[in-house]
Short mmCIF file of C-alpha atoms in Angstrom, two decimals:
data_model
loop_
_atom_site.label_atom_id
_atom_site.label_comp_id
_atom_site.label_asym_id
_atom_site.label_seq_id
_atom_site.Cartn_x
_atom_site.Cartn_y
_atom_site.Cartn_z
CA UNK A 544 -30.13 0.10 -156.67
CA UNK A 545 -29.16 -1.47 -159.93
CA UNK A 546 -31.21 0.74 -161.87
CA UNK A 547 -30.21 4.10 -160.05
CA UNK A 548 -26.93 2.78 -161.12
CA UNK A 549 -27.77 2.12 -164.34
CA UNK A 550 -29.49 5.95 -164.32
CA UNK A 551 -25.66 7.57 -162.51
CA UNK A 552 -24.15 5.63 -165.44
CA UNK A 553 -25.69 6.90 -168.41
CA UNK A 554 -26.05 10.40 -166.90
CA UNK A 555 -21.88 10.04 -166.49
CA UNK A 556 -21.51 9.38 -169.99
CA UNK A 557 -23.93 11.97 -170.75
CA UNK A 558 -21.91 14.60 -168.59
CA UNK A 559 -18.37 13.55 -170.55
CA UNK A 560 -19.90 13.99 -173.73
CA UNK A 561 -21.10 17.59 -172.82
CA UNK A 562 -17.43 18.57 -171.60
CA UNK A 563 -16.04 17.28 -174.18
CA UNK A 564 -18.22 18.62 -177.33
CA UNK A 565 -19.48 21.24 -175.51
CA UNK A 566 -16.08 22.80 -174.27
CA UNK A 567 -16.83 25.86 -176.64
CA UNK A 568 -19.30 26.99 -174.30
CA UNK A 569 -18.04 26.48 -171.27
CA UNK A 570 -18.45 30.17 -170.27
CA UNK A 571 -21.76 30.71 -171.30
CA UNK A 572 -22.62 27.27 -169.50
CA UNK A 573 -21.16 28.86 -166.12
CA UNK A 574 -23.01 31.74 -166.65
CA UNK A 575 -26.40 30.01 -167.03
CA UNK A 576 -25.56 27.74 -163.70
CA UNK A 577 -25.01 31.83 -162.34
CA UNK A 578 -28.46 32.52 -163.77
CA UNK A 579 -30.28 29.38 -162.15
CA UNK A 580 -28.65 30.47 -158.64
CA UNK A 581 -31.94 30.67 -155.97
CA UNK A 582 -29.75 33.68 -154.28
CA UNK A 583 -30.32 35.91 -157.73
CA UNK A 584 -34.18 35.88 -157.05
CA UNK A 585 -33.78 38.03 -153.90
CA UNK A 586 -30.86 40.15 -155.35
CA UNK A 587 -32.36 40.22 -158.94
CA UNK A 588 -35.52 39.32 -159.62
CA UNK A 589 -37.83 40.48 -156.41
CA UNK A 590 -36.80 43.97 -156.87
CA UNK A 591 -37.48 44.55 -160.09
CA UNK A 592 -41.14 43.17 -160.06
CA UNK A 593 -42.27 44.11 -156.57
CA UNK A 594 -41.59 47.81 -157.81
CA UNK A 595 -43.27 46.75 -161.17
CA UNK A 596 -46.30 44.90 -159.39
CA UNK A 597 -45.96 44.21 -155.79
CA UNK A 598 -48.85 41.02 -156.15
CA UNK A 599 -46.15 39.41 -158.27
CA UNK A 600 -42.74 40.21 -156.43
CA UNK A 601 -44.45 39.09 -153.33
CA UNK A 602 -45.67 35.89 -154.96
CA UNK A 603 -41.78 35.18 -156.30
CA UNK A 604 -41.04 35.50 -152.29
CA UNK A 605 -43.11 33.19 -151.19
CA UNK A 606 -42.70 30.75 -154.46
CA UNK A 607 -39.05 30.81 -153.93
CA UNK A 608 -39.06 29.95 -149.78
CA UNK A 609 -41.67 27.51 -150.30
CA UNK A 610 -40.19 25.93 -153.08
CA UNK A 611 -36.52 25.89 -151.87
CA UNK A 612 -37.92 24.22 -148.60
CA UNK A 613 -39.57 21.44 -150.65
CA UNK A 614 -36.49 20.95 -152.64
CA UNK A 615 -34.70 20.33 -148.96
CA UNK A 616 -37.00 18.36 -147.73
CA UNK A 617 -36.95 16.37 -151.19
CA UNK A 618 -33.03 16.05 -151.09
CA UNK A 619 -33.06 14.37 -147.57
CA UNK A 620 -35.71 11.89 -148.41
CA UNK A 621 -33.89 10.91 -151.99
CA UNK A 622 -30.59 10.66 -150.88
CA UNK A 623 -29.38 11.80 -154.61
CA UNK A 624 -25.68 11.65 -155.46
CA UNK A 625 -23.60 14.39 -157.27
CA UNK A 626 -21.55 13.15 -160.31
CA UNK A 627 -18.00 14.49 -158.96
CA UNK A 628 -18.35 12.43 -156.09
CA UNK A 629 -20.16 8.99 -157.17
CA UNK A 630 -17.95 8.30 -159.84
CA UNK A 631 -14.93 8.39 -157.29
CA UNK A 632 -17.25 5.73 -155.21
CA UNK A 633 -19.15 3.37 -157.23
CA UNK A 634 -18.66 -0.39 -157.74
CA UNK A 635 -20.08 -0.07 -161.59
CA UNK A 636 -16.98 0.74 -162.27
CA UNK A 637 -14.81 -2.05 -160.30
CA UNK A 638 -11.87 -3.73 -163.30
CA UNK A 639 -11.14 0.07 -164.85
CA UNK A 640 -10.66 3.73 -163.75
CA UNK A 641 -13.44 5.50 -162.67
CA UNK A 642 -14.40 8.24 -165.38
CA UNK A 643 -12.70 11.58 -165.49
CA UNK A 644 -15.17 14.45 -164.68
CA UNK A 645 -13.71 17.78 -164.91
CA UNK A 646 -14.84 20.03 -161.91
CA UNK A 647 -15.02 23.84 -161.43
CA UNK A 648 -15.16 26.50 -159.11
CA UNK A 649 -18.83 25.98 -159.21
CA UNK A 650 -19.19 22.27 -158.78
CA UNK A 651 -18.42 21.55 -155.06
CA UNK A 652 -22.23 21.54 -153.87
CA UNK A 653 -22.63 19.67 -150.56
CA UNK A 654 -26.02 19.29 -150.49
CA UNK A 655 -27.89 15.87 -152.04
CA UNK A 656 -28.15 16.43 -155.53
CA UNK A 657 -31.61 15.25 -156.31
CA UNK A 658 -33.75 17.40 -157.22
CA UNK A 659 -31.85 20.30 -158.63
CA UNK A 660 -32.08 23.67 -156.21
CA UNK A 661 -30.91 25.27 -159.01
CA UNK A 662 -33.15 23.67 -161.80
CA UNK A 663 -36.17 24.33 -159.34
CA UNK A 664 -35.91 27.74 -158.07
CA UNK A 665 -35.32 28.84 -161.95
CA UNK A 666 -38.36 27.17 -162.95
CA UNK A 667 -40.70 28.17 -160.22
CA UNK A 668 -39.81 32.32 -160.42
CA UNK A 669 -39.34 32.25 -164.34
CA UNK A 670 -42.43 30.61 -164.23
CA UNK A 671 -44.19 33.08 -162.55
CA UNK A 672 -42.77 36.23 -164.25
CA UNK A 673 -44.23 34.31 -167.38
CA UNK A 674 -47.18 33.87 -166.15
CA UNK A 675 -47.50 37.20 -164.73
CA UNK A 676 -46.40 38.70 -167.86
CA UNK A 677 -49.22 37.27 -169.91
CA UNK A 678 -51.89 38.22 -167.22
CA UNK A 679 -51.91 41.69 -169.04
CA UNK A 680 -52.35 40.37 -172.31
CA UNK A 681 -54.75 37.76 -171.37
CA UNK A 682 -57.60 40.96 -170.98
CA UNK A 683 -57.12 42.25 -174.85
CA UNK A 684 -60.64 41.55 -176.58
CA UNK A 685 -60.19 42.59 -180.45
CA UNK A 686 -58.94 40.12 -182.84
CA UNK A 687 -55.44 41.86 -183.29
CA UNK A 688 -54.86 41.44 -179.58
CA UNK A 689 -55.67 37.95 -179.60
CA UNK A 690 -53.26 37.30 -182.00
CA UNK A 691 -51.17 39.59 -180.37
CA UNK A 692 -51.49 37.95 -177.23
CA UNK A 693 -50.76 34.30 -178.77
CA UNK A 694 -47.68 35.56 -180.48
CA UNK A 695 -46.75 37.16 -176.51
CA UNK A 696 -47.35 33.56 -175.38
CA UNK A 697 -45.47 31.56 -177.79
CA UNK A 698 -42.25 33.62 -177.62
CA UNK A 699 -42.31 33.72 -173.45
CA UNK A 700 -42.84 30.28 -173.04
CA UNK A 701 -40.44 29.62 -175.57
CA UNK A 702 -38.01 31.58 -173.68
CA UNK A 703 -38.94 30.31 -170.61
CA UNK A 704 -37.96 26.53 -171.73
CA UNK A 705 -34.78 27.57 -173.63
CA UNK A 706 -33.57 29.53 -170.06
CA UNK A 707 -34.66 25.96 -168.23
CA UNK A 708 -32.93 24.11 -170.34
CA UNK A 709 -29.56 26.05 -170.69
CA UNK A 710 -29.66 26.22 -166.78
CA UNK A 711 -30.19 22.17 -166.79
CA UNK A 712 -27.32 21.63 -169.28
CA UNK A 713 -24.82 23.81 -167.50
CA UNK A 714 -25.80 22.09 -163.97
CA UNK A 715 -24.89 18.85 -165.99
CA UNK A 716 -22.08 19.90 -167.61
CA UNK A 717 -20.43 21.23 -164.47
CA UNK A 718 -20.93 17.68 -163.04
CA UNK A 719 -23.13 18.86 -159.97
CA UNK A 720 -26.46 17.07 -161.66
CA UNK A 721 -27.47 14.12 -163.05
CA UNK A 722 -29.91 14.59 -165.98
CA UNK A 723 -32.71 12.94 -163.79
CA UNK A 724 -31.92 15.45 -160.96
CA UNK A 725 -32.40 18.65 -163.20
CA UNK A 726 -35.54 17.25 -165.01
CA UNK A 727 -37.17 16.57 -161.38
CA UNK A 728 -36.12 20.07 -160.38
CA UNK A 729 -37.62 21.56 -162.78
CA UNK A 730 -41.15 19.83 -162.74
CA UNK A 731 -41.14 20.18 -159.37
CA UNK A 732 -40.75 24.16 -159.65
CA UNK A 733 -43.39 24.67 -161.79
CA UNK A 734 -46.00 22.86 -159.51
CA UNK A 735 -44.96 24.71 -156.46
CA UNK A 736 -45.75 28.03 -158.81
CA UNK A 737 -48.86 26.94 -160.23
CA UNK A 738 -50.14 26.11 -156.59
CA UNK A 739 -49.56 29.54 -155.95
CA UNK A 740 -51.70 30.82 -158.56
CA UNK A 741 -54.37 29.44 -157.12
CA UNK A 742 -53.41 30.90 -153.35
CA UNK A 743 -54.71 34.67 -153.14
CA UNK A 744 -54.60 35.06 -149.44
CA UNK A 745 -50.25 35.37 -149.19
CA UNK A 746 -51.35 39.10 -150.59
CA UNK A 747 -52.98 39.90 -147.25
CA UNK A 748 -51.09 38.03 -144.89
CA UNK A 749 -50.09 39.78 -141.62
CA UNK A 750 -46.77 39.99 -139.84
CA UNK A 751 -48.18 36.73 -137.55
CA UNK A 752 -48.73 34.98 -140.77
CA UNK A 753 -45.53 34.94 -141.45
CA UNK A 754 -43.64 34.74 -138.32
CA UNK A 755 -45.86 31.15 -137.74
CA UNK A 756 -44.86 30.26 -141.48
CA UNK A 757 -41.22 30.38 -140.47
CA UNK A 758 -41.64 29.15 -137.76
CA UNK A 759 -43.23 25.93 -138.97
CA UNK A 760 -40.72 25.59 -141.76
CA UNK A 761 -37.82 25.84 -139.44
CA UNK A 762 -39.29 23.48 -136.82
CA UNK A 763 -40.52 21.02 -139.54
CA UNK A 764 -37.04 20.59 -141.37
CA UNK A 765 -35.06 20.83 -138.37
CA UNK A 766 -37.39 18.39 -136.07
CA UNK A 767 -36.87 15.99 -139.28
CA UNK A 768 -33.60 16.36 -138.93
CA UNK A 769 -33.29 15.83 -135.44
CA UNK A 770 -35.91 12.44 -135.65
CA UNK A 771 -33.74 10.60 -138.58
CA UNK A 772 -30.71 11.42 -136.63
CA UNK A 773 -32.19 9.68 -133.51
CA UNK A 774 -32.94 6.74 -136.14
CA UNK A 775 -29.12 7.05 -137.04
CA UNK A 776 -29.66 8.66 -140.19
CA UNK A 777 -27.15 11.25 -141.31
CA UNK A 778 -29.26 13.57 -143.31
CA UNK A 779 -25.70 15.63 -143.64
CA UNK A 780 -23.42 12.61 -145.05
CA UNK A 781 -23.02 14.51 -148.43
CA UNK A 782 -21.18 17.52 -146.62
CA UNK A 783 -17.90 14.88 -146.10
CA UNK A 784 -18.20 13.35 -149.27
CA UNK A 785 -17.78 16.93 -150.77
CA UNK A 786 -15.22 17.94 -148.86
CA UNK A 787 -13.16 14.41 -149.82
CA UNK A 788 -13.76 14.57 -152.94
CA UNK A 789 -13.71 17.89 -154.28
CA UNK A 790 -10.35 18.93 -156.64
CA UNK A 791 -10.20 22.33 -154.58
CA UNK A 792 -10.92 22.77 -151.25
CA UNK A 793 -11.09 26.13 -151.47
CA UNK A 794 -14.27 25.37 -153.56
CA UNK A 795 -15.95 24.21 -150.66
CA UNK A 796 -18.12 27.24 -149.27
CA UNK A 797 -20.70 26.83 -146.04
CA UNK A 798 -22.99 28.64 -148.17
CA UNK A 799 -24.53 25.80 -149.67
CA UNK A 800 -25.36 23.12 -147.31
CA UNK A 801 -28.63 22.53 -146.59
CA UNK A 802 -28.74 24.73 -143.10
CA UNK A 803 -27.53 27.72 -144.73
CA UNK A 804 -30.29 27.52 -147.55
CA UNK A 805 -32.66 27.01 -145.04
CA UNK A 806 -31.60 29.96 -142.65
CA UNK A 807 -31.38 32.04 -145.76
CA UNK A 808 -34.74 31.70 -147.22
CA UNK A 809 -36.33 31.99 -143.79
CA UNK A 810 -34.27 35.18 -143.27
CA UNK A 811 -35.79 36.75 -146.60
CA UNK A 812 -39.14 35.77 -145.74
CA UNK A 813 -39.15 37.19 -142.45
CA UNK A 814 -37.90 40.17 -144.17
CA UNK A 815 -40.59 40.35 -146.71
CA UNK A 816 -42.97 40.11 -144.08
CA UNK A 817 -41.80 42.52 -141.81
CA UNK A 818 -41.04 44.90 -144.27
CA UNK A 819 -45.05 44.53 -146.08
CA UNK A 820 -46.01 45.10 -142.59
CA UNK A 821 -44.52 48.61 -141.80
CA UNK A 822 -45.35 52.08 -141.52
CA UNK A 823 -42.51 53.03 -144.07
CA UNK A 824 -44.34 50.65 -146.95
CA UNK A 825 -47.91 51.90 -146.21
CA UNK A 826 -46.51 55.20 -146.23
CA UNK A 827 -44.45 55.31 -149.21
CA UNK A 828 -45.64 52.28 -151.74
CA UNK A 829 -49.34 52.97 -150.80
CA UNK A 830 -49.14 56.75 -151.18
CA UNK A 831 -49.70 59.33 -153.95
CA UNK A 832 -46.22 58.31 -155.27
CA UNK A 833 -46.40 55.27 -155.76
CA UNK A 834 -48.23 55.36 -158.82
CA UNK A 835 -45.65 57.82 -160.54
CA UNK A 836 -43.28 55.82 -163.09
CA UNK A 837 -40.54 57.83 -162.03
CA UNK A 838 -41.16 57.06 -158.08
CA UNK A 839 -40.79 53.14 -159.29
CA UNK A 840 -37.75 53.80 -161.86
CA UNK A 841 -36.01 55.37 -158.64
CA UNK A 842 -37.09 52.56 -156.22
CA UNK A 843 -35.57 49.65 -158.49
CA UNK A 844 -32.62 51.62 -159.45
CA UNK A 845 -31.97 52.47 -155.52
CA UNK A 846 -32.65 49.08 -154.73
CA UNK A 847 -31.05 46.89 -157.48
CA UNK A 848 -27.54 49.50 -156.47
CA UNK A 849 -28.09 49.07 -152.12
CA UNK A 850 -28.60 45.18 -152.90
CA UNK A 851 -25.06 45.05 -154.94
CA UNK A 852 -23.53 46.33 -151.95
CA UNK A 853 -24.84 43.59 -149.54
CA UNK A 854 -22.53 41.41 -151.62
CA UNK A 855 -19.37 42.86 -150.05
CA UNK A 856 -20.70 42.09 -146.89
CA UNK A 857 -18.46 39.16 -145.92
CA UNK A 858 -19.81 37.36 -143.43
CA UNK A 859 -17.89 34.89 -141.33
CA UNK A 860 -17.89 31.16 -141.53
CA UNK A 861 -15.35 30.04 -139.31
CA UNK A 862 -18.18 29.80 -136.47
CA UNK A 863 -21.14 27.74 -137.78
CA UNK A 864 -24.08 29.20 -135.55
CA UNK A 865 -22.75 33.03 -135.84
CA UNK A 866 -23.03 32.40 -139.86
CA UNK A 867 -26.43 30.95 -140.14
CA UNK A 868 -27.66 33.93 -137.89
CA UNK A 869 -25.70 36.44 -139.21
CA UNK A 870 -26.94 35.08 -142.86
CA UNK A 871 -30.20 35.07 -141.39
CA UNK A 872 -29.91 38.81 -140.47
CA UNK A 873 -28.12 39.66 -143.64
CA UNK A 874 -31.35 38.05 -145.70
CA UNK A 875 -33.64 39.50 -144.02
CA UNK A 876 -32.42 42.79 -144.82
CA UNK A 877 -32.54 42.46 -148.20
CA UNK A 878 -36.70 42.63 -149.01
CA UNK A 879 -36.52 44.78 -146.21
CA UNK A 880 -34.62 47.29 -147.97
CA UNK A 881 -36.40 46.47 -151.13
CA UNK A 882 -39.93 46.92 -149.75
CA UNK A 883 -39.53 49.64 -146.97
CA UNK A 884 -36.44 51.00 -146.45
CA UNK A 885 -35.74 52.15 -150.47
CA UNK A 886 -39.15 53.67 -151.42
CA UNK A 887 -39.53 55.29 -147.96
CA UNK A 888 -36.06 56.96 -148.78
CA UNK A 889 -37.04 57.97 -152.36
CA UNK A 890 -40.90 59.16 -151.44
CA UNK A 891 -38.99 61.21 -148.47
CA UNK A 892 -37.05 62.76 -151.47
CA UNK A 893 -39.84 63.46 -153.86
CA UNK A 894 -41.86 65.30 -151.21
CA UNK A 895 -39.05 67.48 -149.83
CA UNK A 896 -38.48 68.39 -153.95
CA UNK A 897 -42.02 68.96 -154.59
CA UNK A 898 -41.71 71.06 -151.19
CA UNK A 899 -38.86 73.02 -152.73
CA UNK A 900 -40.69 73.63 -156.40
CA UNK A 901 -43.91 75.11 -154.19
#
């Protein structure tokens, strides 16, 4: 305990010294915690590469459930603190004011801090678009190439870290991490996408697959839940110290305790699943079209534009259980509309054109 103290101490001072050096950037430092948000990989990320390569946008999928459900499972058995709130409760600090930590909009997380959702989601899908990215050049035989190819891995990697590390600082700055919190988050990402280099068989898996995957996640976390609960352990006591100390209520949102992860990543992966699994995807991504540039220009322009309007889709929070299964629903549909609904809509189009030019 003293030296976790000692650790939320030092981190403190690191986190004043960012907002006060650092106030410059506070914009671009929002922007980065934006960037390192698990929620852009689904709106984002998955449907630009699954239309690009659909081994590595379903990879992201499963990287990002899997990893995000280690990263819950991780919080309840750390029990990490968030700055805003332990500086407001500590005894380190008992014969002077506790430190002044600016907050923002962004801040008010209610989950356990430790690791870093944000930190570890960022590294585990940057990681593999990296890695997928340097799969093609890997192949190039000829001396040029190689060099090529070394040049290719220097400046991704290099970008990979500098995106990791902006998203770590601006988690810190904001006062929503300790240092420790981001660094574990990010290690932690990158081994839950390495082990899934090394795990071929998510390509093939059926519908079942991945209606007993959810299943197991959901009963895991939730009978883990329910067991520490019987031992009188609150696995939820950082939603009230969020709520008490937060500067703006209206900064608390639903959306990011620990259920509402949960029932959103399961909702996306029951999406992906059901949507790999239909006639619409064999029909469309495994037809004639789908090796046309144009048909997968159209199909991640389509679906980047339908996904942008899921965000007006407000759903309601002043019912727990109706939001997690609306927000279950609402996730779902998203790789559903990336996978099948989208490209069935634009092959549909192409053939009645190519109908018309006949």
């Amino acid at each position: 305990s003293i030296k976790m103290d000692l650790l939320h101490s030092n981190g403190v001072l690191i986190i004043q010294h960012l907002q006060r050096d650092y106030r410059a950037y506070q914009d671009f430092l929002n922007f980065m915690s934006h960037v390192g948000d698990p929620r852009n990989i689904f709106s984002i990320y998955f449907p630009l590469w699954f239309q690009l390569n659909q081994v590595v946008g379903t990879k992201m999928i499963w990287v990002a459930v899997i990893g995000d459900w280690f990263n819950l499972i991780f919080k309840w058995i750390l029990f990490g603190h968030r700055p805003y709130w332990w500086v407001q409760e500590t005894m380190v600090y008992p014969n002077q004011s506790s430190p002044c930590l600016e907050q923002f909009p962004i801040t008010c997380e209610t989950g356990p801090g430790s690791p870093s959702g944000h930190a570890m989601g960022s590294s585990c899908v940057w990681y593999v678009m990296v890695t997928a990215a340097l799969s093609y050049t890997v192949r190039w035989k000829d001396k040029s190439a190689v060099t090529l190819h070394r040049l290719t891995w220097s400046f991704l990697w290099s970008i990979f870290w500098i995106i990791q590390i902006s998203v770590c600082i601006s988690r810190v700055f904001i006062a929503t991490h300790f240092p420790h919190q981001v660094i574990l988050g990010v290690f932690a990402g990158i081994l839950v996408a390495e082990a899934f280099e090394h795990t071929p068989a998510i390509q093939t898996a059926s519908l079942r697959m991945y209606i007993k995957t959810n299943l197991f996640l959901f009963i895991f976390a939730l009978g883990f839940y329910l067991v520490l609960k019987l031992l009188d352990i609150d696995l939820l006591w950082s939603v009230p110290k969020a709520k008490k100390w937060c500067a703006n209520p209206d900064w608390i949102n639903i959306d990011t305790t620990p259920f509402a992860g949960l029932v959103r990543n399961l909702g996306a992966f029951f999406g992906l699943g059901l949507g790999i699994n239909s006639e619409m995807f064999i029909t469309s991504c495994k037809g004639k079209n789908s090796c046309k540039i144009s048909f997968r220009i159209l199909c991640i322009a389509a679906s980047l534009a339908t996904l942008q309007l899921y965000n007006f889709v407000k759903i309601p929070t002043h019912t727990e259980y109706l939001f997690y299964i609306l927000s279950f629903c609402k996730s779902a549909a998203m790789p559903l509309t990336v996978v099948a609904l989208v490209p069935f809509c634009v092959h549909s189009l192409m053939r009645t054109t190519e109908k018309k030019l006949n």
